[in-house]
Amino acid sequence: MFNIHIKVKPLIASVIAGLFISQSIFAATYTVKPGDTLWGISQKYGTTYTKLMSLNGLQSTIIYPGQVLQVPGSDNTYVVQKGDSLYLIALKYGITVDMLKSANGYKSDIIYPGQVFIIPNASSNRTYQDVSRGSIERGVIPYTKEEFDLLARLVTAEADGEPYKAKVAVAAVVINRVKSGIFPNTIKDVIYQVDDYGNYQFTPVLNGWINRPASADAISAARDALSGVDPTNGALYYFDQSSTNAWLWSLPIAARIGNMVFCYGR
């Protein structure tokens, strides 16, 4: 057997190595935003800050807004398809909408077919979170512990004294709005939403009843709704049957439970 020794000039060797690296590692880029740190970016992509430093030839952990970094993961991108929403994409990858938007520096809730989104690594989504919001839980939609409590407090304020089924239905309406694509995409933003005319979507937010502690039944009802129980089969609105609001009464009725009426949207 002959041993053949081939000497490759350093420059050529570097180019060849670079080609292999670019195919296997340099699969996406990330533009640094104000407030970013290497550690924070690494958590989005399921890697370490030291690997990011190596990947980008950095000598220190100092980065600057506008700087473009190579990030790992050829599978960490998604091309938007017709019918997609931010919620559906986040659900597909087991992350939250806030994580998806943050990773892409995206502010709008509107997306278009053909857009390419960077997907934060799902394996790290338990640690990549805003500490002030608490850990992310998983139900039919992602939610935080604070949002669970907020949902249960809304149920208490809106359906205290109503049958348990009505309590679950109230929580389900909030969840249906999160999933709809036409309302905000988190429990908190749905509950605190104010429309273009300055109207609160939920009276307890306006009168302060939302701040009362949740009852045991409301907590249980919120948990059932987040597990997928929906007595309304997709309703987006509810109101007390004593209401004289003609517009609400004009909506298709999904269910009547106790003194409450649940309706679909138009």
PDB file of C-alpha atoms in Angstrom:
ATOM      1  CA  MET A   1       0.000   0.000   0.000  1.00  0.00           C
ATOM      2  CA  PHE A   2       1.312   3.377  -0.919  1.00  0.00           C
ATOM      3  CA  ASN A   3       1.060   6.390   1.424  1.00  0.00           C
ATOM      4  CA  ILE A   4       0.418   9.477  -0.634  1.00  0.00           C
ATOM      5  CA  HIS A   5       1.109  12.790   1.080  1.00  0.00           C
ATOM      6  CA  ILE A   6      -0.565  15.838  -0.430  1.00  0.00           C
ATOM      7  CA  LYS A   7       0.398  19.277   0.748  1.00  0.00           C
ATOM      8  CA  VAL A   8      -2.389  21.809   0.591  1.00  0.00           C
ATOM      9  CA  LYS A   9      -1.581  25.472   0.825  1.00  0.00           C
ATOM     10  CA  PRO A  10      -2.989  27.029   4.010  1.00  0.00           C
ATOM     11  CA  LEU A  11      -5.224  29.448   2.090  1.00  0.00           C
ATOM     12  CA  ILE A  12      -6.776  26.657   0.030  1.00  0.00           C
ATOM     13  CA  ALA A  13      -7.229  24.515   3.134  1.00  0.00           C
ATOM     14  CA  SER A  14      -9.014  27.383   4.850  1.00  0.00           C
ATOM     15  CA  VAL A  15     -11.364  27.871   1.915  1.00  0.00           C
ATOM     16  CA  ILE A  16     -12.197  24.159   1.780  1.00  0.00           C
ATOM     17  CA  ALA A  17     -12.782  24.061   5.532  1.00  0.00           C
ATOM     18  CA  GLY A  18     -14.928  27.186   5.272  1.00  0.00           C
ATOM     19  CA  LEU A  19     -17.108  25.546   2.650  1.00  0.00           C
ATOM     20  CA  PHE A  20     -17.807  22.584   4.896  1.00  0.00           C
ATOM     21  CA  ILE A  21     -18.435  24.806   7.907  1.00  0.00           C
ATOM     22  CA  SER A  22     -20.812  27.064   6.015  1.00  0.00           C
ATOM     23  CA  GLN A  23     -22.878  24.102   4.887  1.00  0.00           C
ATOM     24  CA  SER A  24     -23.119  22.414   8.259  1.00  0.00           C
ATOM     25  CA  ILE A  25     -23.113  25.278  10.721  1.00  0.00           C
ATOM     26  CA  PHE A  26     -23.647  28.693   9.131  1.00  0.00           C
ATOM     27  CA  ALA A  27     -27.291  27.952   8.429  1.00  0.00           C
ATOM     28  CA  ALA A  28     -28.807  31.201   9.684  1.00  0.00           C
ATOM     29  CA  THR A  29     -27.900  34.677  10.807  1.00  0.00           C
ATOM     30  CA  TYR A  30     -29.083  36.876  13.643  1.00  0.00           C
ATOM     31  CA  THR A  31     -28.903  40.679  13.774  1.00  0.00           C
ATOM     32  CA  VAL A  32     -28.020  41.948  17.228  1.00  0.00           C
ATOM     33  CA  LYS A  33     -30.619  44.219  18.824  1.00  0.00           C
ATOM     34  CA  PRO A  34     -30.267  46.757  21.663  1.00  0.00           C
ATOM     35  CA  GLY A  35     -30.094  44.910  24.973  1.00  0.00           C
ATOM     36  CA  ASP A  36     -28.959  41.606  23.443  1.00  0.00           C
ATOM     37  CA  THR A  37     -26.224  39.538  25.047  1.00  0.00           C
ATOM     38  CA  LEU A  38     -24.372  36.541  23.666  1.00  0.00           C
ATOM     39  CA  TRP A  39     -25.838  34.414  26.450  1.00  0.00           C
ATOM     40  CA  GLY A  40     -29.381  35.522  25.623  1.00  0.00           C
ATOM     41  CA  ILE A  41     -28.901  34.831  21.921  1.00  0.00           C
ATOM     42  CA  SER A  42     -27.381  31.428  22.664  1.00  0.00           C
ATOM     43  CA  GLN A  43     -30.489  30.457  24.642  1.00  0.00           C
ATOM     44  CA  LYS A  44     -32.668  31.212  21.624  1.00  0.00           C
ATOM     45  CA  TYR A  45     -30.741  28.743  19.505  1.00  0.00           C
ATOM     46  CA  GLY A  46     -30.068  25.973  22.018  1.00  0.00           C
ATOM     47  CA  THR A  47     -26.320  26.549  22.112  1.00  0.00           C
ATOM     48  CA  THR A  48     -23.750  28.238  24.388  1.00  0.00           C
ATOM     49  CA  TYR A  49     -22.227  31.693  24.233  1.00  0.00           C
ATOM     50  CA  THR A  50     -18.758  30.164  23.880  1.00  0.00           C
ATOM     51  CA  LYS A  51     -19.876  28.295  20.763  1.00  0.00           C
ATOM     52  CA  LEU A  52     -21.263  31.517  19.337  1.00  0.00           C
ATOM     53  CA  MET A  53     -17.933  33.202  20.008  1.00  0.00           C
ATOM     54  CA  SER A  54     -16.110  30.389  18.225  1.00  0.00           C
ATOM     55  CA  LEU A  55     -18.587  30.352  15.356  1.00  0.00           C
ATOM     56  CA  ASN A  56     -18.123  34.074  14.749  1.00  0.00           C
ATOM     57  CA  GLY A  57     -14.425  34.396  15.611  1.00  0.00           C
ATOM     58  CA  LEU A  58     -15.166  36.694  18.544  1.00  0.00           C
ATOM     59  CA  GLN A  59     -12.425  37.453  21.049  1.00  0.00           C
ATOM     60  CA  SER A  60     -14.770  38.860  23.700  1.00  0.00           C
ATOM     61  CA  THR A  61     -18.430  38.721  24.690  1.00  0.00           C
ATOM     62  CA  ILE A  62     -19.008  42.338  23.633  1.00  0.00           C
ATOM     63  CA  ILE A  63     -21.525  42.688  20.792  1.00  0.00           C
ATOM     64  CA  TYR A  64     -23.171  45.697  19.178  1.00  0.00           C
ATOM     65  CA  PRO A  65     -26.665  46.486  17.825  1.00  0.00           C
ATOM     66  CA  GLY A  66     -26.724  45.866  14.086  1.00  0.00           C
ATOM     67  CA  GLN A  67     -23.951  43.280  14.225  1.00  0.00           C
ATOM     68  CA  VAL A  68     -24.785  40.159  12.193  1.00  0.00           C
ATOM     69  CA  LEU A  69     -23.920  36.865  13.865  1.00  0.00           C
ATOM     70  CA  GLN A  70     -23.871  33.376  12.448  1.00  0.00           C
ATOM     71  CA  VAL A  71     -26.102  31.061  14.480  1.00  0.00           C
ATOM     72  CA  PRO A  72     -26.417  27.257  14.354  1.00  0.00           C
ATOM     73  CA  GLY A  73     -29.223  25.165  13.007  1.00  0.00           C
ATOM     74  CA  SER A  74     -30.222  24.434   9.429  1.00  0.00           C
ATOM     75  CA  ASP A  75     -33.559  23.254  10.797  1.00  0.00           C
ATOM     76  CA  ASN A  76     -34.121  26.463  12.754  1.00  0.00           C
ATOM     77  CA  THR A  77     -36.028  28.304  10.038  1.00  0.00           C
ATOM     78  CA  TYR A  78     -39.609  28.091   8.826  1.00  0.00           C
ATOM     79  CA  VAL A  79     -41.168  29.426   5.632  1.00  0.00           C
ATOM     80  CA  VAL A  80     -44.669  30.788   6.232  1.00  0.00           C
ATOM     81  CA  GLN A  81     -47.393  28.911   4.362  1.00  0.00           C
ATOM     82  CA  LYS A  82     -50.877  30.061   3.358  1.00  0.00           C
ATOM     83  CA  GLY A  83     -53.197  29.816   6.356  1.00  0.00           C
ATOM     84  CA  ASP A  84     -50.391  30.079   8.922  1.00  0.00           C
ATOM     85  CA  SER A  85     -50.528  32.341  11.952  1.00  0.00           C
ATOM     86  CA  LEU A  86     -47.891  33.153  14.551  1.00  0.00           C
ATOM     87  CA  TYR A  87     -49.848  31.069  17.034  1.00  0.00           C
ATOM     88  CA  LEU A  88     -49.926  27.999  14.761  1.00  0.00           C
ATOM     89  CA  ILE A  89     -46.204  28.236  14.001  1.00  0.00           C
ATOM     90  CA  ALA A  90     -45.358  28.604  17.695  1.00  0.00           C
ATOM     91  CA  LEU A  91     -47.624  25.661  18.552  1.00  0.00           C
ATOM     92  CA  LYS A  92     -45.931  23.528  15.858  1.00  0.00           C
ATOM     93  CA  TYR A  93     -42.525  24.021  17.457  1.00  0.00           C
ATOM     94  CA  GLY A  94     -43.620  23.949  21.112  1.00  0.00           C
ATOM     95  CA  ILE A  95     -42.699  27.559  21.812  1.00  0.00           C
ATOM     96  CA  THR A  96     -44.618  30.730  22.615  1.00  0.00           C
ATOM     97  CA  VAL A  97     -45.581  33.480  20.188  1.00  0.00           C
ATOM     98  CA  ASP A  98     -43.508  35.916  22.248  1.00  0.00           C
ATOM     99  CA  MET A  99     -40.432  33.686  21.796  1.00  0.00           C
ATOM    100  CA  LEU A 100     -41.021  33.494  18.054  1.00  0.00           C
ATOM    101  CA  LYS A 101     -41.439  37.245  17.708  1.00  0.00           C
ATOM    102  CA  SER A 102     -38.471  38.006  19.940  1.00  0.00           C
ATOM    103  CA  ALA A 103     -36.146  35.687  18.012  1.00  0.00           C
ATOM    104  CA  ASN A 104     -37.057  37.491  14.799  1.00  0.00           C
ATOM    105  CA  GLY A 105     -37.348  41.030  16.134  1.00  0.00           C
ATOM    106  CA  TYR A 106     -40.931  40.968  14.868  1.00  0.00           C
ATOM    107  CA  LYS A 107     -43.503  43.422  16.240  1.00  0.00           C
ATOM    108  CA  SER A 108     -46.566  42.792  14.078  1.00  0.00           C
ATOM    109  CA  ASP A 109     -49.103  39.967  14.445  1.00  0.00           C
ATOM    110  CA  ILE A 110     -49.603  39.854  10.672  1.00  0.00           C
ATOM    111  CA  ILE A 111     -47.540  37.410   8.601  1.00  0.00           C
ATOM    112  CA  TYR A 112     -47.397  36.589   4.907  1.00  0.00           C
ATOM    113  CA  PRO A 113     -46.720  33.424   2.876  1.00  0.00           C
ATOM    114  CA  GLY A 114     -43.064  33.215   1.937  1.00  0.00           C
ATOM    115  CA  GLN A 115     -41.732  34.957   5.040  1.00  0.00           C
ATOM    116  CA  VAL A 116     -38.856  33.124   6.715  1.00  0.00           C
ATOM    117  CA  PHE A 117     -38.847  32.935  10.511  1.00  0.00           C
ATOM    118  CA  ILE A 118     -35.999  31.803  12.741  1.00  0.00           C
ATOM    119  CA  ILE A 119     -37.305  29.205  15.193  1.00  0.00           C
ATOM    120  CA  PRO A 120     -35.803  29.324  18.706  1.00  0.00           C
ATOM    121  CA  ASN A 121     -34.578  25.878  19.706  1.00  0.00           C
ATOM    122  CA  ALA A 122     -37.503  24.059  21.331  1.00  0.00           C
ATOM    123  CA  SER A 123     -35.185  22.124  23.646  1.00  0.00           C
ATOM    124  CA  SER A 124     -34.197  25.361  25.350  1.00  0.00           C
ATOM    125  CA  ASN A 125     -37.605  27.003  25.576  1.00  0.00           C
ATOM    126  CA  ARG A 126     -37.992  26.136  29.260  1.00  0.00           C
ATOM    127  CA  THR A 127     -35.010  28.363  30.076  1.00  0.00           C
ATOM    128  CA  TYR A 128     -35.514  31.105  27.498  1.00  0.00           C
ATOM    129  CA  GLN A 129     -38.166  33.257  29.087  1.00  0.00           C
ATOM    130  CA  ASP A 130     -38.800  36.636  30.593  1.00  0.00           C
ATOM    131  CA  VAL A 131     -38.148  36.013  34.281  1.00  0.00           C
ATOM    132  CA  SER A 132     -40.824  38.513  35.253  1.00  0.00           C
ATOM    133  CA  ARG A 133     -43.447  36.356  33.549  1.00  0.00           C
ATOM    134  CA  GLY A 134     -42.544  33.058  35.184  1.00  0.00           C
ATOM    135  CA  SER A 135     -42.088  29.667  33.561  1.00  0.00           C
ATOM    136  CA  ILE A 136     -44.053  28.705  30.472  1.00  0.00           C
ATOM    137  CA  GLU A 137     -46.721  26.049  30.894  1.00  0.00           C
ATOM    138  CA  ARG A 138     -48.289  23.969  28.151  1.00  0.00           C
ATOM    139  CA  GLY A 139     -51.988  23.435  27.477  1.00  0.00           C
ATOM    140  CA  VAL A 140     -53.979  23.920  24.295  1.00  0.00           C
ATOM    141  CA  ILE A 141     -52.043  27.214  24.220  1.00  0.00           C
ATOM    142  CA  PRO A 142     -48.806  28.218  25.997  1.00  0.00           C
ATOM    143  CA  TYR A 143     -49.329  30.293  29.130  1.00  0.00           C
ATOM    144  CA  THR A 144     -47.480  31.508  32.196  1.00  0.00           C
ATOM    145  CA  LYS A 145     -48.444  30.969  35.817  1.00  0.00           C
ATOM    146  CA  GLU A 146     -49.340  34.650  36.017  1.00  0.00           C
ATOM    147  CA  GLU A 147     -51.644  34.294  33.014  1.00  0.00           C
ATOM    148  CA  PHE A 148     -53.290  31.242  34.559  1.00  0.00           C
ATOM    149  CA  ASP A 149     -54.062  33.277  37.674  1.00  0.00           C
ATOM    150  CA  LEU A 150     -55.337  36.168  35.546  1.00  0.00           C
ATOM    151  CA  LEU A 151     -57.646  33.836  33.614  1.00  0.00           C
ATOM    152  CA  ALA A 152     -59.004  32.333  36.830  1.00  0.00           C
ATOM    153  CA  ARG A 153     -59.616  35.813  38.239  1.00  0.00           C
ATOM    154  CA  LEU A 154     -61.548  36.786  35.100  1.00  0.00           C
ATOM    155  CA  VAL A 155     -63.692  33.667  35.483  1.00  0.00           C
ATOM    156  CA  THR A 156     -64.354  34.586  39.110  1.00  0.00           C
ATOM    157  CA  ALA A 157     -65.342  38.137  38.199  1.00  0.00           C
ATOM    158  CA  GLU A 158     -67.528  37.166  35.232  1.00  0.00           C
ATOM    159  CA  ALA A 159     -69.164  33.913  36.307  1.00  0.00           C
ATOM    160  CA  ASP A 160     -69.219  33.824  40.092  1.00  0.00           C
ATOM    161  CA  GLY A 161     -72.579  32.278  41.018  1.00  0.00           C
ATOM    162  CA  GLU A 162     -72.998  30.679  37.573  1.00  0.00           C
ATOM    163  CA  PRO A 163     -72.845  26.898  36.954  1.00  0.00           C
ATOM    164  CA  TYR A 164     -69.402  25.358  36.750  1.00  0.00           C
ATOM    165  CA  LYS A 165     -69.908  24.713  33.034  1.00  0.00           C
ATOM    166  CA  ALA A 166     -70.369  28.458  32.477  1.00  0.00           C
ATOM    167  CA  LYS A 167     -67.114  29.137  34.297  1.00  0.00           C
ATOM    168  CA  VAL A 168     -65.261  26.756  31.980  1.00  0.00           C
ATOM    169  CA  ALA A 169     -66.993  28.393  29.015  1.00  0.00           C
ATOM    170  CA  VAL A 170     -65.794  31.872  30.024  1.00  0.00           C
ATOM    171  CA  ALA A 171     -62.204  30.637  30.172  1.00  0.00           C
ATOM    172  CA  ALA A 172     -62.678  28.837  26.855  1.00  0.00           C
ATOM    173  CA  VAL A 173     -63.763  32.073  25.145  1.00  0.00           C
ATOM    174  CA  VAL A 174     -60.474  33.724  26.152  1.00  0.00           C
ATOM    175  CA  ILE A 175     -58.521  30.739  24.848  1.00  0.00           C
ATOM    176  CA  ASN A 176     -60.511  30.753  21.599  1.00  0.00           C
ATOM    177  CA  ARG A 177     -59.598  34.402  21.116  1.00  0.00           C
ATOM    178  CA  VAL A 178     -55.908  33.648  21.620  1.00  0.00           C
ATOM    179  CA  LYS A 179     -56.147  30.926  18.975  1.00  0.00           C
ATOM    180  CA  SER A 180     -58.294  32.900  16.524  1.00  0.00           C
ATOM    181  CA  GLY A 181     -55.725  35.080  14.784  1.00  0.00           C
ATOM    182  CA  ILE A 182     -58.034  38.119  14.962  1.00  0.00           C
ATOM    183  CA  PHE A 183     -57.481  38.898  18.651  1.00  0.00           C
ATOM    184  CA  PRO A 184     -54.200  39.291  20.563  1.00  0.00           C
ATOM    185  CA  ASN A 185     -52.179  36.077  20.892  1.00  0.00           C
ATOM    186  CA  THR A 186     -51.662  35.765  24.647  1.00  0.00           C
ATOM    187  CA  ILE A 187     -54.107  35.383  27.539  1.00  0.00           C
ATOM    188  CA  LYS A 188     -52.880  38.583  29.143  1.00  0.00           C
ATOM    189  CA  ASP A 189     -53.220  40.653  25.971  1.00  0.00           C
ATOM    190  CA  VAL A 190     -56.690  39.255  25.221  1.00  0.00           C
ATOM    191  CA  ILE A 191     -57.986  40.064  28.696  1.00  0.00           C
ATOM    192  CA  TYR A 192     -56.486  43.560  28.807  1.00  0.00           C
ATOM    193  CA  GLN A 193     -57.318  44.437  25.197  1.00  0.00           C
ATOM    194  CA  VAL A 194     -58.810  47.864  24.519  1.00  0.00           C
ATOM    195  CA  ASP A 195     -60.384  48.345  21.073  1.00  0.00           C
ATOM    196  CA  ASP A 196     -59.811  51.243  18.676  1.00  0.00           C
ATOM    197  CA  TYR A 197     -62.643  53.161  20.318  1.00  0.00           C
ATOM    198  CA  GLY A 198     -61.162  52.890  23.817  1.00  0.00           C
ATOM    199  CA  ASN A 199     -63.552  50.171  24.976  1.00  0.00           C
ATOM    200  CA  TYR A 200     -62.410  47.381  27.278  1.00  0.00           C
ATOM    201  CA  GLN A 201     -63.283  43.909  26.046  1.00  0.00           C
ATOM    202  CA  PHE A 202     -64.061  42.659  29.562  1.00  0.00           C
ATOM    203  CA  THR A 203     -65.957  44.724  32.117  1.00  0.00           C
ATOM    204  CA  PRO A 204     -64.027  43.406  35.171  1.00  0.00           C
ATOM    205  CA  VAL A 205     -60.871  45.035  33.795  1.00  0.00           C
ATOM    206  CA  LEU A 206     -62.690  48.369  33.700  1.00  0.00           C
ATOM    207  CA  ASN A 207     -64.353  48.134  37.116  1.00  0.00           C
ATOM    208  CA  GLY A 208     -61.410  46.516  38.900  1.00  0.00           C
ATOM    209  CA  TRP A 209     -63.089  43.223  39.749  1.00  0.00           C
ATOM    210  CA  ILE A 210     -60.328  41.454  37.822  1.00  0.00           C
ATOM    211  CA  ASN A 211     -58.087  42.139  40.821  1.00  0.00           C
ATOM    212  CA  ARG A 212     -60.128  39.989  43.216  1.00  0.00           C
ATOM    213  CA  PRO A 213     -58.575  36.618  44.138  1.00  0.00           C
ATOM    214  CA  ALA A 214     -59.702  33.631  42.093  1.00  0.00           C
ATOM    215  CA  SER A 215     -62.126  31.148  43.611  1.00  0.00           C
ATOM    216  CA  ALA A 216     -61.357  27.445  43.813  1.00  0.00           C
ATOM    217  CA  ASP A 217     -64.009  26.664  41.171  1.00  0.00           C
ATOM    218  CA  ALA A 218     -62.599  29.315  38.831  1.00  0.00           C
ATOM    219  CA  ILE A 219     -59.093  27.883  39.175  1.00  0.00           C
ATOM    220  CA  SER A 220     -60.407  24.443  38.335  1.00  0.00           C
ATOM    221  CA  ALA A 221     -62.428  25.827  35.403  1.00  0.00           C
ATOM    222  CA  ALA A 222     -59.403  27.643  33.989  1.00  0.00           C
ATOM    223  CA  ARG A 223     -57.382  24.433  34.225  1.00  0.00           C
ATOM    224  CA  ASP A 224     -60.096  22.447  32.418  1.00  0.00           C
ATOM    225  CA  ALA A 225     -60.339  25.026  29.624  1.00  0.00           C
ATOM    226  CA  LEU A 226     -56.569  25.097  29.166  1.00  0.00           C
ATOM    227  CA  SER A 227     -56.689  21.316  28.894  1.00  0.00           C
ATOM    228  CA  GLY A 228     -59.065  21.621  25.934  1.00  0.00           C
ATOM    229  CA  VAL A 229     -62.558  21.555  27.464  1.00  0.00           C
ATOM    230  CA  ASP A 230     -64.823  23.990  25.598  1.00  0.00           C
ATOM    231  CA  PRO A 231     -68.582  23.831  26.290  1.00  0.00           C
ATOM    232  CA  THR A 232     -69.101  26.528  23.630  1.00  0.00           C
ATOM    233  CA  ASN A 233     -67.389  24.721  20.731  1.00  0.00           C
ATOM    234  CA  GLY A 234     -65.447  27.791  19.667  1.00  0.00           C
ATOM    235  CA  ALA A 235     -67.353  30.869  20.893  1.00  0.00           C
ATOM    236  CA  LEU A 236     -65.555  34.233  20.855  1.00  0.00           C
ATOM    237  CA  TYR A 237     -68.070  36.312  22.834  1.00  0.00           C
ATOM    238  CA  TYR A 238     -70.255  35.983  25.914  1.00  0.00           C
ATOM    239  CA  PHE A 239     -72.704  38.216  27.749  1.00  0.00           C
ATOM    240  CA  ASP A 240     -75.386  38.114  30.408  1.00  0.00           C
ATOM    241  CA  GLN A 241     -78.842  37.312  29.061  1.00  0.00           C
ATOM    242  CA  SER A 242     -80.147  40.568  30.544  1.00  0.00           C
ATOM    243  CA  SER A 243     -77.995  42.556  28.106  1.00  0.00           C
ATOM    244  CA  THR A 244     -79.792  44.906  25.706  1.00  0.00           C
ATOM    245  CA  ASN A 245     -76.850  45.195  23.329  1.00  0.00           C
ATOM    246  CA  ALA A 246     -78.403  44.584  19.896  1.00  0.00           C
ATOM    247  CA  TRP A 247     -75.059  43.830  18.255  1.00  0.00           C
ATOM    248  CA  LEU A 248     -74.263  41.038  20.708  1.00  0.00           C
ATOM    249  CA  TRP A 249     -77.709  39.516  20.281  1.00  0.00           C
ATOM    250  CA  SER A 250     -77.185  39.583  16.510  1.00  0.00           C
ATOM    251  CA  LEU A 251     -74.252  37.172  16.744  1.00  0.00           C
ATOM    252  CA  PRO A 252     -74.789  33.432  16.125  1.00  0.00           C
ATOM    253  CA  ILE A 253     -75.477  31.803  19.490  1.00  0.00           C
ATOM    254  CA  ALA A 254     -73.201  28.902  20.377  1.00  0.00           C
ATOM    255  CA  ALA A 255     -74.613  28.022  23.806  1.00  0.00           C
ATOM    256  CA  ARG A 256     -76.731  29.244  26.715  1.00  0.00           C
ATOM    257  CA  ILE A 257     -75.427  28.214  30.111  1.00  0.00           C
ATOM    258  CA  GLY A 258     -77.024  29.517  33.275  1.00  0.00           C
ATOM    259  CA  ASN A 259     -77.652  33.217  32.764  1.00  0.00           C
ATOM    260  CA  MET A 260     -74.923  33.553  30.173  1.00  0.00           C
ATOM    261  CA  VAL A 261     -75.052  33.537  26.375  1.00  0.00           C
ATOM    262  CA  PHE A 262     -72.033  32.469  24.307  1.00  0.00           C
ATOM    263  CA  CYS A 263     -71.709  33.472  20.664  1.00  0.00           C
ATOM    264  CA  TYR A 264     -69.528  32.935  17.622  1.00  0.00           C
ATOM    265  CA  GLY A 265     -68.053  35.837  15.677  1.00  0.00           C
ATOM    266  CA  ARG A 266     -69.243  36.942  12.255  1.00  0.00           C
TER     267      ARG A 266
END
